[in-house]
CSV table of C-alpha atoms and ligand atoms in Angstrom, one decimal:
chain,number,residue,atom,x,y,z
V,14,MET,CA,-94.5,-7.6,-70.1
V,15,PHE,CA,-92.7,-4.4,-71.1
V,16,PRO,CA,-92.9,-2.4,-74.3
V,17,PRO,CA,-90.4,-2.7,-77.2
V,18,GLY,CA,-87.3,-0.6,-76.7
V,19,PHE,CA,-87.6,-0.7,-72.9
V,20,ALA,CA,-84.4,0.4,-71.2
V,21,TRP,CA,-82.9,-2.1,-68.8
V,22,GLY,CA,-80.1,-0.3,-67.0
V,23,ALA,CA,-78.1,0.1,-63.9
V,24,ALA,CA,-76.8,3.3,-62.4
V,25,THR,CA,-73.8,4.7,-60.7
V,26,SER,CA,-72.4,8.1,-59.8
V,27,ALA,CA,-68.9,9.6,-60.3
V,28,TYR,CA,-67.9,10.2,-56.7
V,29,GLN,CA,-69.2,6.8,-55.6
V,30,ILE,CA,-67.2,4.8,-58.0
V,31,GLU,CA,-64.4,6.7,-59.8
V,32,GLY,CA,-61.7,7.2,-57.2
V,33,GLY,CA,-58.8,9.1,-58.9
V,34,TRP,CA,-59.6,12.0,-56.7
V,35,GLN,CA,-56.5,13.9,-57.7
V,36,ALA,CA,-55.7,12.1,-60.9
V,37,ASP,CA,-54.7,14.2,-64.0
V,38,SER,CA,-55.4,17.5,-62.4
V,39,LYS,CA,-59.0,16.9,-61.3
V,40,GLY,CA,-60.1,19.6,-58.9
V,41,PRO,CA,-61.5,18.8,-55.5
V,42,SER,CA,-65.2,18.5,-54.9
V,43,ILE,CA,-67.2,19.1,-51.8
V,44,TRP,CA,-67.2,15.4,-51.1
V,45,ASP,CA,-63.4,15.4,-51.1
V,46,THR,CA,-63.5,18.1,-48.5
V,47,PHE,CA,-66.4,16.7,-46.5
V,48,CYS,CA,-64.8,13.2,-46.1
V,49,ARG,CA,-61.7,14.8,-44.7
V,50,GLU,CA,-63.6,16.3,-41.8
V,51,LYS,CA,-63.5,13.8,-38.9
V,52,GLY,CA,-66.7,12.1,-38.0
V,53,ARG,CA,-68.7,12.9,-41.1
V,54,VAL,CA,-68.5,9.5,-42.8
V,55,PHE,CA,-68.6,6.0,-41.4
V,56,ASP,CA,-65.1,5.1,-40.1
V,57,ASP,CA,-63.9,8.4,-41.7
V,58,GLN,CA,-63.8,6.6,-45.1
V,59,ASN,CA,-63.7,8.5,-48.4
V,60,GLY,CA,-64.0,8.1,-52.1
V,61,ASP,CA,-60.4,8.7,-52.9
V,62,PHE,CA,-60.1,5.3,-54.5
V,63,ALA,CA,-63.6,3.9,-54.3
V,64,CYS,CA,-64.0,1.3,-57.2
V,65,ASN,CA,-61.2,3.0,-59.0
V,66,SER,CA,-63.4,3.2,-62.1
V,67,TYR,CA,-61.2,6.0,-63.3
V,68,GLU,CA,-58.5,3.3,-64.0
V,69,LEU,CA,-60.7,0.2,-64.1
V,70,TRP,CA,-63.5,1.3,-66.4
V,71,GLU,CA,-63.0,-1.8,-68.6
V,72,LYS,CA,-64.0,-4.0,-65.6
V,73,ASP,CA,-67.2,-2.0,-65.2
V,74,LEU,CA,-67.9,-2.5,-68.9
V,75,GLU,CA,-67.5,-6.3,-68.5
V,76,CYS,CA,-70.1,-6.2,-65.7
V,77,ILE,CA,-72.5,-4.1,-67.8
V,78,GLN,CA,-72.1,-6.7,-70.6
V,79,GLN,CA,-72.5,-9.6,-68.3
V,80,LEU,CA,-75.8,-8.2,-67.2
V,81,GLY,CA,-76.9,-7.6,-70.8
V,82,LEU,CA,-77.9,-4.0,-70.0
V,83,THR,CA,-79.3,-1.9,-72.8
V,84,HIS,CA,-78.5,1.3,-70.9
V,85,TYR,CA,-76.0,2.5,-68.3
V,86,ARG,CA,-76.6,5.6,-66.2
V,87,LEU,CA,-73.4,7.3,-65.0
V,88,SER,CA,-72.6,10.8,-63.8
V,89,LEU,CA,-69.9,13.2,-64.8
V,90,SER,CA,-67.6,14.7,-62.2
V,91,TRP,CA,-67.9,18.4,-62.8
V,92,ALA,CA,-64.5,19.0,-61.0
V,93,ARG,CA,-62.8,16.4,-63.2
V,94,LEU,CA,-63.9,18.2,-66.3
V,95,LEU,CA,-63.7,21.7,-65.1
V,96,PRO,CA,-61.3,21.7,-62.0
V,97,ASP,CA,-62.3,25.1,-60.8
V,98,GLY,CA,-65.9,24.7,-61.9
V,99,THR,CA,-65.7,27.2,-64.7
V,100,THR,CA,-65.2,26.7,-68.4
V,101,GLN,CA,-62.0,29.0,-68.1
V,102,HIS,CA,-60.0,25.8,-67.7
V,103,VAL,CA,-60.9,22.5,-69.2
V,104,ASN,CA,-59.2,19.3,-68.1
V,105,LYS,CA,-58.5,17.4,-71.3
V,106,ARG,CA,-57.8,14.2,-69.5
V,107,GLY,CA,-61.2,14.3,-67.9
V,108,VAL,CA,-62.8,14.8,-71.3
V,109,GLN,CA,-60.8,11.9,-72.6
V,110,TYR,CA,-61.9,9.6,-69.8
V,111,TYR,CA,-65.6,10.2,-70.4
V,112,ASN,CA,-65.2,10.1,-74.2
V,113,LYS,CA,-63.8,6.6,-73.8
V,114,VAL,CA,-66.5,5.5,-71.4
V,115,ILE,CA,-69.2,6.8,-73.8
V,116,ASP,CA,-67.6,5.4,-76.9
V,117,ASP,CA,-67.0,2.0,-75.3
V,118,LEU,CA,-70.6,1.8,-74.2
V,119,LEU,CA,-71.9,2.6,-77.7
V,120,ALA,CA,-69.5,0.1,-79.3
V,121,CYS,CA,-71.1,-2.5,-77.1
V,122,ASP,CA,-74.6,-1.4,-78.0
V,123,VAL,CA,-75.3,0.1,-74.6
V,124,LEU,CA,-76.8,3.6,-74.5
V,125,PRO,CA,-75.5,6.0,-71.9
V,126,MET,CA,-77.8,8.1,-69.7
V,127,VAL,CA,-75.6,10.9,-68.3
V,128,THR,CA,-76.2,12.8,-65.1
V,129,LEU,CA,-74.4,16.2,-65.0
V,130,TYR,CA,-74.6,16.6,-61.2
V,131,HIS,CA,-74.8,13.9,-58.6
V,132,PHE,CA,-73.9,15.6,-55.3
V,133,ASP,CA,-70.2,16.5,-56.1
V,134,LEU,CA,-69.9,20.3,-56.5
V,135,PRO,CA,-66.5,21.6,-57.3
V,136,GLN,CA,-65.0,22.9,-54.1
V,137,ALA,CA,-64.0,26.1,-55.8
V,138,LEU,CA,-67.7,26.9,-56.4
V,139,GLN,CA,-68.6,26.0,-52.8
V,140,ASP,CA,-66.1,28.6,-51.8
V,141,ARG,CA,-68.2,31.1,-53.8
V,142,GLY,CA,-71.4,30.1,-51.9
V,143,GLY,CA,-72.3,26.9,-53.7
V,144,TRP,CA,-75.9,26.1,-54.2
V,145,THR,CA,-77.0,28.9,-51.8
V,146,SER,CA,-75.7,31.5,-54.2
V,147,PRO,CA,-78.0,32.6,-57.1
V,148,ASP,CA,-74.9,32.8,-59.4
V,149,ILE,CA,-74.7,29.0,-59.3
V,150,ALA,CA,-77.4,28.6,-61.9
V,151,ILE,CA,-75.4,30.5,-64.5
V,152,LEU,CA,-72.3,28.5,-63.7
V,153,PHE,CA,-74.2,25.3,-63.9
V,154,ASP,CA,-75.7,26.3,-67.2
V,155,LYS,CA,-72.2,26.9,-68.6
V,156,TYR,CA,-71.1,23.5,-67.4
V,157,ALA,CA,-74.2,21.9,-68.9
V,158,ASN,CA,-73.5,23.7,-72.3
V,159,PHE,CA,-70.0,22.4,-72.2
V,160,CYS,CA,-71.2,18.8,-71.7
V,161,PHE,CA,-73.9,19.0,-74.3
V,162,GLN,CA,-71.3,20.4,-76.8
V,163,THR,CA,-68.7,17.9,-75.9
V,164,PHE,CA,-70.7,14.7,-75.5
V,165,GLY,CA,-74.1,15.4,-76.9
V,166,ASP,CA,-73.3,14.0,-80.3
V,167,ARG,CA,-73.4,10.6,-78.6
V,168,VAL,CA,-75.4,11.0,-75.4
V,169,LYS,CA,-79.2,11.2,-76.0
V,170,LEU,CA,-80.5,10.9,-72.4
V,171,TRP,CA,-79.5,13.6,-70.0
V,172,ILE,CA,-80.2,14.2,-66.3
V,173,THR,CA,-79.2,17.7,-65.2
V,174,ILE,CA,-79.4,17.2,-61.4
V,175,ASN,CA,-79.8,14.1,-59.3
V,176,GLU,CA,-82.2,14.4,-56.4
V,177,PRO,CA,-82.3,18.1,-55.6
V,178,TYR,CA,-84.2,17.2,-52.5
V,179,VAL,CA,-81.3,15.3,-51.0
V,180,CYS,CA,-78.8,18.0,-51.8
V,181,ALA,CA,-81.1,20.6,-50.3
V,182,LYS,CA,-82.1,18.7,-47.2
V,183,LEU,CA,-79.3,16.3,-46.3
V,184,GLY,CA,-76.6,18.7,-47.5
V,185,HIS,CA,-77.9,22.0,-46.1
V,186,GLU,CA,-80.4,21.2,-43.3
V,187,ASP,CA,-79.4,17.8,-41.8
V,188,GLY,CA,-75.7,18.3,-42.5
V,189,ILE,CA,-75.2,14.6,-43.2
V,190,HIS,CA,-74.2,15.2,-46.8
V,191,ALA,CA,-71.6,17.6,-48.2
V,192,PRO,CA,-71.3,20.6,-47.7
V,193,GLY,CA,-72.6,19.6,-44.2
V,194,LEU,CA,-74.6,22.8,-43.4
V,195,LYS,CA,-77.3,22.8,-40.8
V,196,GLU,CA,-79.2,25.9,-41.7
V,197,LYS,CA,-82.6,24.5,-40.8
V,198,GLY,CA,-85.7,25.7,-42.6
V,199,THR,CA,-83.9,28.3,-44.7
V,200,ALA,CA,-81.0,27.2,-46.8
V,201,PRO,CA,-82.7,24.0,-48.1
V,202,TYR,CA,-85.4,26.1,-49.8
V,203,VAL,CA,-82.8,28.4,-51.3
V,204,VAL,CA,-80.8,25.5,-52.5
V,205,GLY,CA,-83.8,23.7,-54.0
V,206,HIS,CA,-84.8,27.0,-55.7
V,207,ASN,CA,-81.3,27.5,-57.2
V,208,MET,CA,-81.2,23.9,-58.4
V,209,LEU,CA,-84.6,24.3,-60.2
V,210,ARG,CA,-83.3,27.5,-61.8
V,211,ALA,CA,-80.0,25.8,-62.8
V,212,HIS,CA,-81.9,22.8,-64.2
V,213,ALA,CA,-84.3,25.0,-66.2
V,214,MET,CA,-81.5,27.2,-67.7
V,215,ALA,CA,-79.7,24.0,-68.8
V,216,TRP,CA,-82.9,22.6,-70.3
V,217,HIS,CA,-83.6,25.9,-72.2
V,218,SER,CA,-80.0,25.9,-73.5
V,219,TYR,CA,-80.4,22.3,-74.7
V,220,SER,CA,-83.7,23.2,-76.4
V,221,SER,CA,-82.5,26.3,-78.1
V,222,VAL,CA,-78.9,25.3,-79.1
V,223,TYR,CA,-78.6,21.5,-79.2
V,224,ARG,CA,-82.0,19.7,-79.5
V,225,GLU,CA,-82.5,20.1,-83.2
V,226,LYS,CA,-79.1,18.7,-84.1
V,227,GLN,CA,-78.6,16.2,-81.3
V,228,GLY,CA,-82.2,15.0,-80.8
V,229,GLY,CA,-81.8,14.0,-77.1
V,230,ALA,CA,-84.0,14.4,-74.0
V,231,VAL,CA,-83.3,16.2,-70.8
V,232,SER,CA,-84.8,15.9,-67.3
V,233,LEU,CA,-83.9,16.0,-63.6
V,234,ALA,CA,-84.1,13.0,-61.3
V,235,ILE,CA,-86.6,13.4,-58.5
V,236,ASN,CA,-86.5,11.1,-55.5
V,237,SER,CA,-89.6,10.3,-53.6
V,238,ASP,CA,-91.0,7.7,-51.3
V,239,TRP,CA,-94.6,6.7,-51.7
V,240,PHE,CA,-96.7,8.2,-48.9
V,241,GLU,CA,-100.1,7.0,-47.8
V,242,PRO,CA,-102.3,7.9,-44.9
V,243,LEU,CA,-101.7,5.8,-41.8
V,244,ASP,CA,-105.5,5.5,-41.4
V,245,PRO,CA,-107.0,5.8,-44.8
V,246,GLY,CA,-110.3,6.7,-43.2
V,247,CYS,CA,-108.9,9.7,-41.3
V,248,ASP,CA,-109.0,13.1,-42.9
V,249,GLU,CA,-106.0,14.4,-41.0
V,250,ASP,CA,-103.9,11.4,-42.1
V,251,ILE,CA,-105.0,11.9,-45.7
V,252,ALA,CA,-104.0,15.6,-45.5
V,253,ALA,CA,-100.7,14.6,-43.9
V,254,ALA,CA,-99.9,12.1,-46.6
V,255,ALA,CA,-100.6,14.8,-49.2
V,256,ARG,CA,-98.3,17.2,-47.4
V,257,ALA,CA,-95.5,14.6,-47.4
V,258,LEU,CA,-95.9,14.1,-51.1
V,259,ALA,CA,-96.0,17.8,-51.7
V,260,PHE,CA,-92.8,18.5,-49.7
V,261,THR,CA,-90.9,15.6,-51.4
V,262,LEU,CA,-92.1,15.0,-55.0
V,263,GLY,CA,-94.2,18.1,-55.3
V,264,TRP,CA,-91.3,20.5,-54.3
V,265,PHE,CA,-89.6,19.8,-57.6
V,266,ALA,CA,-92.3,18.2,-59.7
V,267,TRP,CA,-94.9,21.0,-59.4
V,268,PRO,CA,-92.7,23.8,-60.7
V,269,VAL,CA,-91.5,21.6,-63.6
V,270,PHE,CA,-94.5,19.6,-64.6
V,271,VAL,CA,-97.7,21.2,-63.1
V,272,THR,CA,-97.8,24.9,-62.4
V,273,GLY,CA,-94.3,26.5,-62.7
V,274,ASP,CA,-94.5,27.1,-59.0
V,275,TYR,CA,-94.3,25.2,-55.7
V,276,PRO,CA,-97.4,23.3,-54.5
V,277,GLU,CA,-99.9,25.6,-52.7
V,278,VAL,CA,-99.9,23.4,-49.6
V,279,MET,CA,-96.2,23.8,-49.3
V,280,LYS,CA,-96.3,27.6,-49.7
V,281,SER,CA,-99.1,28.0,-47.2
V,282,ALA,CA,-97.5,25.6,-44.6
V,283,ILE,CA,-94.2,27.4,-44.8
V,284,ASP,CA,-95.7,30.8,-44.4
V,285,ALA,CA,-98.0,29.6,-41.5
V,286,GLN,CA,-95.0,28.1,-39.7
V,287,SER,CA,-92.9,31.3,-40.2
V,288,GLU,CA,-95.8,33.3,-38.7
V,289,LYS,CA,-96.2,30.9,-35.8
V,290,LEU,CA,-92.5,30.8,-34.9
V,291,GLY,CA,-92.1,34.5,-35.3
V,292,TYR,CA,-89.8,34.4,-38.4
V,293,ARG,CA,-89.7,37.8,-39.9
V,294,GLY,CA,-88.7,38.9,-43.4
V,295,THR,CA,-89.6,37.6,-46.9
V,296,SER,CA,-90.9,34.1,-47.3
V,297,ARG,CA,-88.4,31.4,-46.6
V,298,LEU,CA,-89.5,29.8,-49.9
V,299,PRO,CA,-88.2,31.9,-52.7
V,300,ARG,CA,-90.4,33.1,-55.6
V,301,PHE,CA,-89.6,32.4,-59.2
V,302,SER,CA,-88.8,35.6,-61.1
V,303,GLU,CA,-90.6,36.5,-64.3
V,304,ASP,CA,-87.4,37.8,-65.8
V,305,GLU,CA,-85.8,34.4,-65.8
V,306,PRO,CA,-86.4,31.4,-68.1
V,307,THR,CA,-89.6,29.6,-67.2
V,308,ILE,CA,-89.5,26.5,-65.1
V,309,LEU,CA,-92.7,24.9,-66.3
V,310,GLY,CA,-92.2,22.4,-69.0
V,311,THR,CA,-88.5,22.0,-68.6
V,312,ALA,CA,-88.4,18.2,-68.6
V,313,ASP,CA,-88.8,15.8,-71.6
V,314,PHE,CA,-89.6,12.9,-69.3
V,315,PHE,CA,-90.0,12.1,-65.6
V,316,ALA,CA,-87.0,10.6,-63.9
V,317,LEU,CA,-87.9,8.9,-60.7
V,318,ASN,CA,-85.6,7.5,-58.0
V,319,TYR,CA,-87.8,5.3,-55.8
V,320,TYR,CA,-86.6,3.4,-52.8
V,321,THR,CA,-89.3,3.0,-50.2
V,322,SER,CA,-92.7,4.0,-48.7
V,323,ARG,CA,-94.1,5.4,-45.5
V,324,LYS,CA,-97.4,5.7,-43.7
V,325,VAL,CA,-98.2,9.2,-42.6
V,326,LYS,CA,-100.0,11.0,-39.8
V,327,PRO,CA,-99.8,14.6,-38.6
V,328,ARG,CA,-97.1,15.5,-36.1
V,329,GLY,CA,-99.4,17.9,-34.4
V,330,GLY,CA,-97.6,21.2,-34.9
V,331,CYS,CA,-95.5,20.6,-31.8
V,332,GLU,CA,-92.1,21.6,-33.4
V,333,LYS,CA,-90.7,24.8,-31.8
V,334,THR,CA,-87.8,25.3,-34.3
V,335,LEU,CA,-87.7,26.1,-38.0
V,336,SER,CA,-87.0,23.2,-40.3
V,337,THR,CA,-88.5,21.7,-43.5
V,338,LYS,CA,-89.7,18.9,-41.3
V,339,SER,CA,-91.6,21.3,-39.0
V,340,ASP,CA,-93.1,23.0,-42.0
V,341,GLN,CA,-94.2,19.7,-43.3
V,342,ASP,CA,-95.6,18.6,-39.9
V,343,THR,CA,-95.9,14.9,-40.5
V,344,GLU,CA,-94.8,11.8,-38.8
V,345,GLU,CA,-93.8,9.0,-41.1
V,346,VAL,CA,-93.9,5.4,-40.0
V,347,VAL,CA,-92.9,2.1,-41.4
V,348,ASP,CA,-95.6,-0.5,-41.5
V,349,PRO,CA,-94.6,-3.4,-39.3
V,350,SER,CA,-95.4,-5.8,-42.2
V,351,TRP,CA,-92.7,-4.3,-44.4
V,352,PRO,CA,-89.4,-6.0,-44.4
V,353,ILE,CA,-86.3,-3.9,-43.7
V,354,SER,CA,-83.4,-4.2,-46.0
V,355,GLY,CA,-80.7,-3.8,-43.4
V,356,LEU,CA,-80.7,0.0,-43.7
V,357,SER,CA,-83.2,1.5,-41.3
V,358,TRP,CA,-84.7,3.8,-43.8
V,359,LEU,CA,-85.1,1.2,-46.5
V,360,ALA,CA,-88.3,-0.7,-45.9
V,361,VAL,CA,-89.1,-3.0,-48.8
V,362,VAL,CA,-92.4,-1.9,-50.5
V,363,PRO,CA,-92.4,-2.9,-54.1
V,364,ASP,CA,-96.1,-2.0,-54.6
V,365,GLY,CA,-95.3,1.5,-53.4
V,366,LEU,CA,-93.5,2.0,-56.7
V,367,ARG,CA,-96.7,1.0,-58.6
V,368,LYS,CA,-98.8,3.4,-56.5
V,369,LEU,CA,-96.3,6.3,-56.9
V,370,LEU,CA,-96.2,5.7,-60.7
V,371,LYS,CA,-100.0,5.8,-60.9
V,372,TYR,CA,-100.0,9.1,-58.8
V,373,ILE,CA,-97.4,10.6,-61.2
V,374,LYS,CA,-99.5,9.6,-64.2
V,375,ASP,CA,-102.7,11.1,-62.7
V,376,THR,CA,-101.2,14.3,-61.4
V,377,LEU,CA,-98.5,15.2,-63.9
V,378,SER,CA,-100.4,14.5,-67.1
V,379,SER,CA,-99.0,11.1,-68.0
V,380,PRO,CA,-95.4,11.9,-68.6
V,381,ALA,CA,-93.0,9.3,-70.0
V,382,VAL,CA,-91.2,7.9,-67.0
V,383,TYR,CA,-87.8,6.3,-66.4
V,384,ILE,CA,-87.1,4.8,-63.0
V,385,THR,CA,-83.6,6.2,-62.8
V,386,GLU,CA,-82.8,4.5,-59.5
V,387,ASN,CA,-84.3,1.7,-57.4
V,388,GLY,CA,-82.4,-0.8,-55.2
V,389,PHE,CA,-81.9,-2.8,-52.1
V,390,SER,CA,-78.9,-2.8,-49.8
V,391,GLN,CA,-76.8,-5.4,-48.1
V,392,VAL,CA,-75.4,-4.6,-44.6
V,393,GLY,CA,-73.4,-6.8,-42.4
V,394,PRO,CA,-71.8,-10.2,-43.3
V,395,LEU,CA,-71.3,-10.6,-47.0
V,396,GLN,CA,-73.8,-12.9,-48.8
V,397,MET,CA,-73.1,-13.7,-52.5
V,398,LYS,CA,-76.3,-15.7,-52.6
V,399,ASP,CA,-78.5,-12.8,-51.6
V,400,VAL,CA,-81.9,-14.4,-51.8
V,401,HIS,CA,-83.7,-11.4,-50.3
V,402,ARG,CA,-82.4,-9.1,-52.9
V,403,CYS,CA,-83.4,-11.6,-55.7
V,404,GLU,CA,-86.9,-11.5,-54.3
V,405,PHE,CA,-86.8,-7.7,-54.1
V,406,TYR,CA,-85.9,-7.3,-57.8
V,407,LYS,CA,-88.4,-9.9,-58.9
V,408,SER,CA,-91.3,-8.4,-57.0
V,409,THR,CA,-90.3,-4.8,-57.9
V,410,ILE,CA,-90.1,-5.6,-61.6
V,411,SER,CA,-93.4,-7.5,-61.4
V,412,GLU,CA,-95.1,-4.4,-59.8
V,413,LEU,CA,-93.5,-2.3,-62.5
V,414,SER,CA,-95.0,-4.5,-65.2
V,415,LYS,CA,-98.5,-4.0,-63.5
V,416,ALA,CA,-98.0,-0.3,-63.6
V,417,VAL,CA,-97.4,-0.6,-67.4
V,418,GLN,CA,-100.0,-3.2,-68.3
V,419,GLU,CA,-102.8,-2.5,-65.9
V,420,ASP,CA,-102.4,1.2,-65.0
V,421,GLY,CA,-101.2,2.3,-68.4
V,422,VAL,CA,-98.2,4.2,-67.0
V,423,ASP,CA,-95.8,5.2,-69.8
V,424,VAL,CA,-92.7,3.6,-68.3
V,425,ARG,CA,-89.7,3.7,-70.6
V,426,GLY,CA,-87.0,2.1,-68.5
V,427,TYR,CA,-85.7,0.9,-65.2
V,428,PHE,CA,-82.2,1.4,-63.7
V,429,ALA,CA,-81.2,-0.7,-60.8
V,430,TRP,CA,-79.1,1.1,-58.1
V,431,SER,CA,-76.4,0.1,-58.4
V,432,LEU,CA,-74.1,-1.6,-60.9
V,433,MET,CA,-71.6,-2.5,-58.2
V,434,ASP,CA,-70.9,-1.9,-54.5
V,435,ASN,CA,-69.6,1.6,-54.0
V,436,PHE,CA,-69.0,4.5,-51.7
V,437,GLU,CA,-72.5,4.9,-50.1
V,438,TRP,CA,-72.0,8.5,-49.0
V,439,ALA,CA,-72.2,8.9,-45.2
V,440,ASP,CA,-72.3,5.2,-44.8
V,441,GLY,CA,-69.0,4.8,-46.6
V,442,PHE,CA,-68.4,1.2,-47.7
V,443,SER,CA,-70.5,-0.4,-45.0
V,444,VAL,CA,-73.6,-0.5,-47.1
V,445,ARG,CA,-73.6,-2.5,-50.4
V,446,PHE,CA,-76.1,-1.7,-53.1
V,447,GLY,CA,-74.3,-3.5,-56.0
V,448,LEU,CA,-75.5,-6.1,-58.4
V,449,PHE,CA,-71.8,-6.9,-58.4
V,450,HIS,CA,-69.7,-7.3,-55.2
V,451,VAL,CA,-66.5,-5.3,-55.1
V,452,ASP,CA,-63.7,-6.6,-53.1
V,453,PHE,CA,-62.5,-3.4,-51.4
V,454,SER,CA,-59.9,-5.3,-49.3
V,455,HIS,CA,-57.7,-6.0,-52.3
V,456,ALA,CA,-56.1,-3.5,-54.6
V,457,GLU,CA,-57.4,-5.3,-57.7
V,458,LEU,CA,-61.0,-4.3,-56.6
V,459,ASN,CA,-62.4,-7.4,-58.3
V,460,ARG,CA,-66.0,-7.3,-59.3
V,461,ASN,CA,-68.1,-10.5,-58.8
V,462,ILE,CA,-71.7,-10.9,-59.6
V,463,TYR,CA,-74.2,-11.5,-56.8
V,464,GLN,CA,-77.0,-13.9,-57.2
V,465,SER,CA,-79.3,-10.9,-57.5
V,466,GLY,CA,-77.2,-9.6,-60.4
V,467,GLN,CA,-77.7,-13.0,-62.1
V,468,GLU,CA,-81.4,-12.8,-61.4
V,469,TYR,CA,-81.5,-9.3,-63.0
V,470,ALA,CA,-79.5,-10.6,-66.0
V,471,ASN,CA,-82.0,-13.4,-66.4
V,472,ILE,CA,-84.9,-11.0,-66.4
V,473,ILE,CA,-83.2,-8.9,-69.1
V,474,SER,CA,-82.4,-11.9,-71.3
V,475,LYS,CA,-85.9,-13.2,-71.0
V,476,TYR,CA,-87.2,-9.8,-72.1
V,477,LYS,CA,-84.9,-9.8,-75.1
V,478,SER,CA,-85.8,-13.2,-76.2
V,479,ASP,CA,-89.5,-12.4,-75.9
V,480,GLN,CA,-89.0,-9.3,-78.0
V,481,ARG,CA,-87.2,-11.3,-80.7
V,482,LYS,CA,-90.0,-13.8,-80.8
V,483,SER,CA,-92.7,-11.2,-81.1
V,484,GLU,CA,-90.7,-9.4,-83.8
V,485,GLN,CA,-90.5,-12.7,-85.8
V,486,LEU,CA,-94.1,-13.3,-85.2
V,487,SER,CA,-95.2,-9.9,-86.6
V,488,LYS,CA,-92.8,-10.3,-89.5
V,489,SER,CA,-94.3,-13.7,-90.4
V,490,ASN,CA,-97.8,-12.2,-90.1
V,491,VAL,CA,-96.8,-9.6,-92.6
V,492,ASP,CA,-95.4,-12.2,-95.0
G,504,GBH,C1,-80.0,7.6,-53.7
G,504,GBH,O1,-80.8,8.5,-52.9
G,504,GBH,C2,-78.7,8.4,-54.3
G,504,GBH,O2,-79.0,9.0,-55.5
G,504,GBH,C3,-77.6,7.4,-54.5
G,504,GBH,O3,-76.4,8.1,-54.8
G,504,GBH,C4,-77.4,6.5,-53.3
G,504,GBH,O4,-76.3,5.7,-53.4
G,504,GBH,C5,-78.7,5.7,-53.1
G,504,GBH,O5,-79.7,6.6,-52.9
G,504,GBH,C6,-78.7,4.7,-52.0
G,504,GBH,O6,-78.8,5.4,-50.8
G,504,GBH,O7,-80.2,8.6,-43.6
G,504,GBH,O8,-82.3,8.2,-42.6
G,504,GBH,O9,-81.7,10.4,-43.3
G,504,GBH,C7,-81.9,7.9,-52.4
G,504,GBH,C8,-82.8,8.8,-51.6
G,504,GBH,C9,-83.2,10.0,-49.6
G,504,GBH,C10,-82.4,7.8,-49.5
G,504,GBH,C11,-82.7,10.3,-48.2
G,504,GBH,C12,-81.9,8.0,-48.1
G,504,GBH,C13,-82.0,9.4,-46.2
G,504,GBH,C14,-82.3,8.6,-45.1
G,504,GBH,N1,-82.4,9.0,-50.3
G,504,GBH,N2,-82.6,9.1,-47.4
G,504,GBH,S1,-81.6,9.0,-43.5
């Protein structure tokens, strides 16, 4: 039960699938650098070749068609288009590659959703301070303008930045993503801030220069778990769950959708913790400047990456060191009844998606929503008949339909993560999220559909035939 024109998609990202890391004068990205440092990635693997989509794009297109997708979400490699990150030097072969991908999709009636930034900053810009430098917002805006200008005649759905939370926290606090910094409790807030500024500048550029002619829509993809109180009757747990939501979803959603600023509870918790731990100086959470383009209202829809849920209680203020986690002061637990997908963080909680969507509707004034990522991983021995993942997709999509039908959430589309097995960041190739299996042990890198991929294809084809029937019905009613 989904509305007409609903987007059925799958998602990927450039570094995770393309390979061709030095092909045709592509510049290095921070992930090229990071993977070369020993001990960063499972088995010291890297995305040098990955699924080799740079050369094997046609195989990806076959997978897309086999699933019957209406939409495909991909990301552009900034360093493939602009090897040193600036528009001083454009790599024509990179432009050609994405032109072909976009044109081929459209020729097959598949609409592209394009992400400008999915974790892979040009190394040349990291050398200038990366996301911790305020200048990055202007550089990103120039890159975004370049992309709107080059591809915007055909691309109508844009994501500026994928998961600023993950870049800020995993990349600059936990050090488990590139660039591998561990500046706890400080850099992540600066990075998040600059990402919001960069996103907003690009959105304003689109609105003032391209929107009228190109007619597309622009947002940023925000990842969040669903958080609920461990004991729903306990006030401390209720407050802790609210803090967890504020520090994950709210960090980026409040500035863009609600107030133009960070959630109050986040601001006060950070300042209180600074005080308590004797941190001097200006607030660790930067302020938005009145002299810059506004942040509020800079999204044409809500793009949600949802994977899992947690039950929350207070940590008890016992942390002695600065970090975003100690500011947040929560402990998050997995309910024992929730199955685990194979990855310890990925408990399977399909109805958490429905609850999160309801929360988004109620707190962010009912935005149009795309689920830009959702998925389930396979770890360990390969199973082509992946019954658990079939179950996962069926129940997730059923919860999604309840969100639409019963809760009235304006959901416009769903993108499964991921089209095919790929380079799963710090987990390398040990974790498989694909609807298609990729045989990384042979140079052909053949793609083969999993049972869950077939399940998803069946859901899509059922939707399409229902749509055709109801169109015929309404036509014959008119006659
Ligand atoms: C997505 O992030 C990414 O956008 C995508 O590229 C990736 O392939 C996909 O997830 C699957 O992982 O290691 O215990 O610290 C999802 C949000 C938030 C999920 C951080 C993993 C880290 C868990 N991610 N979380 S842990």
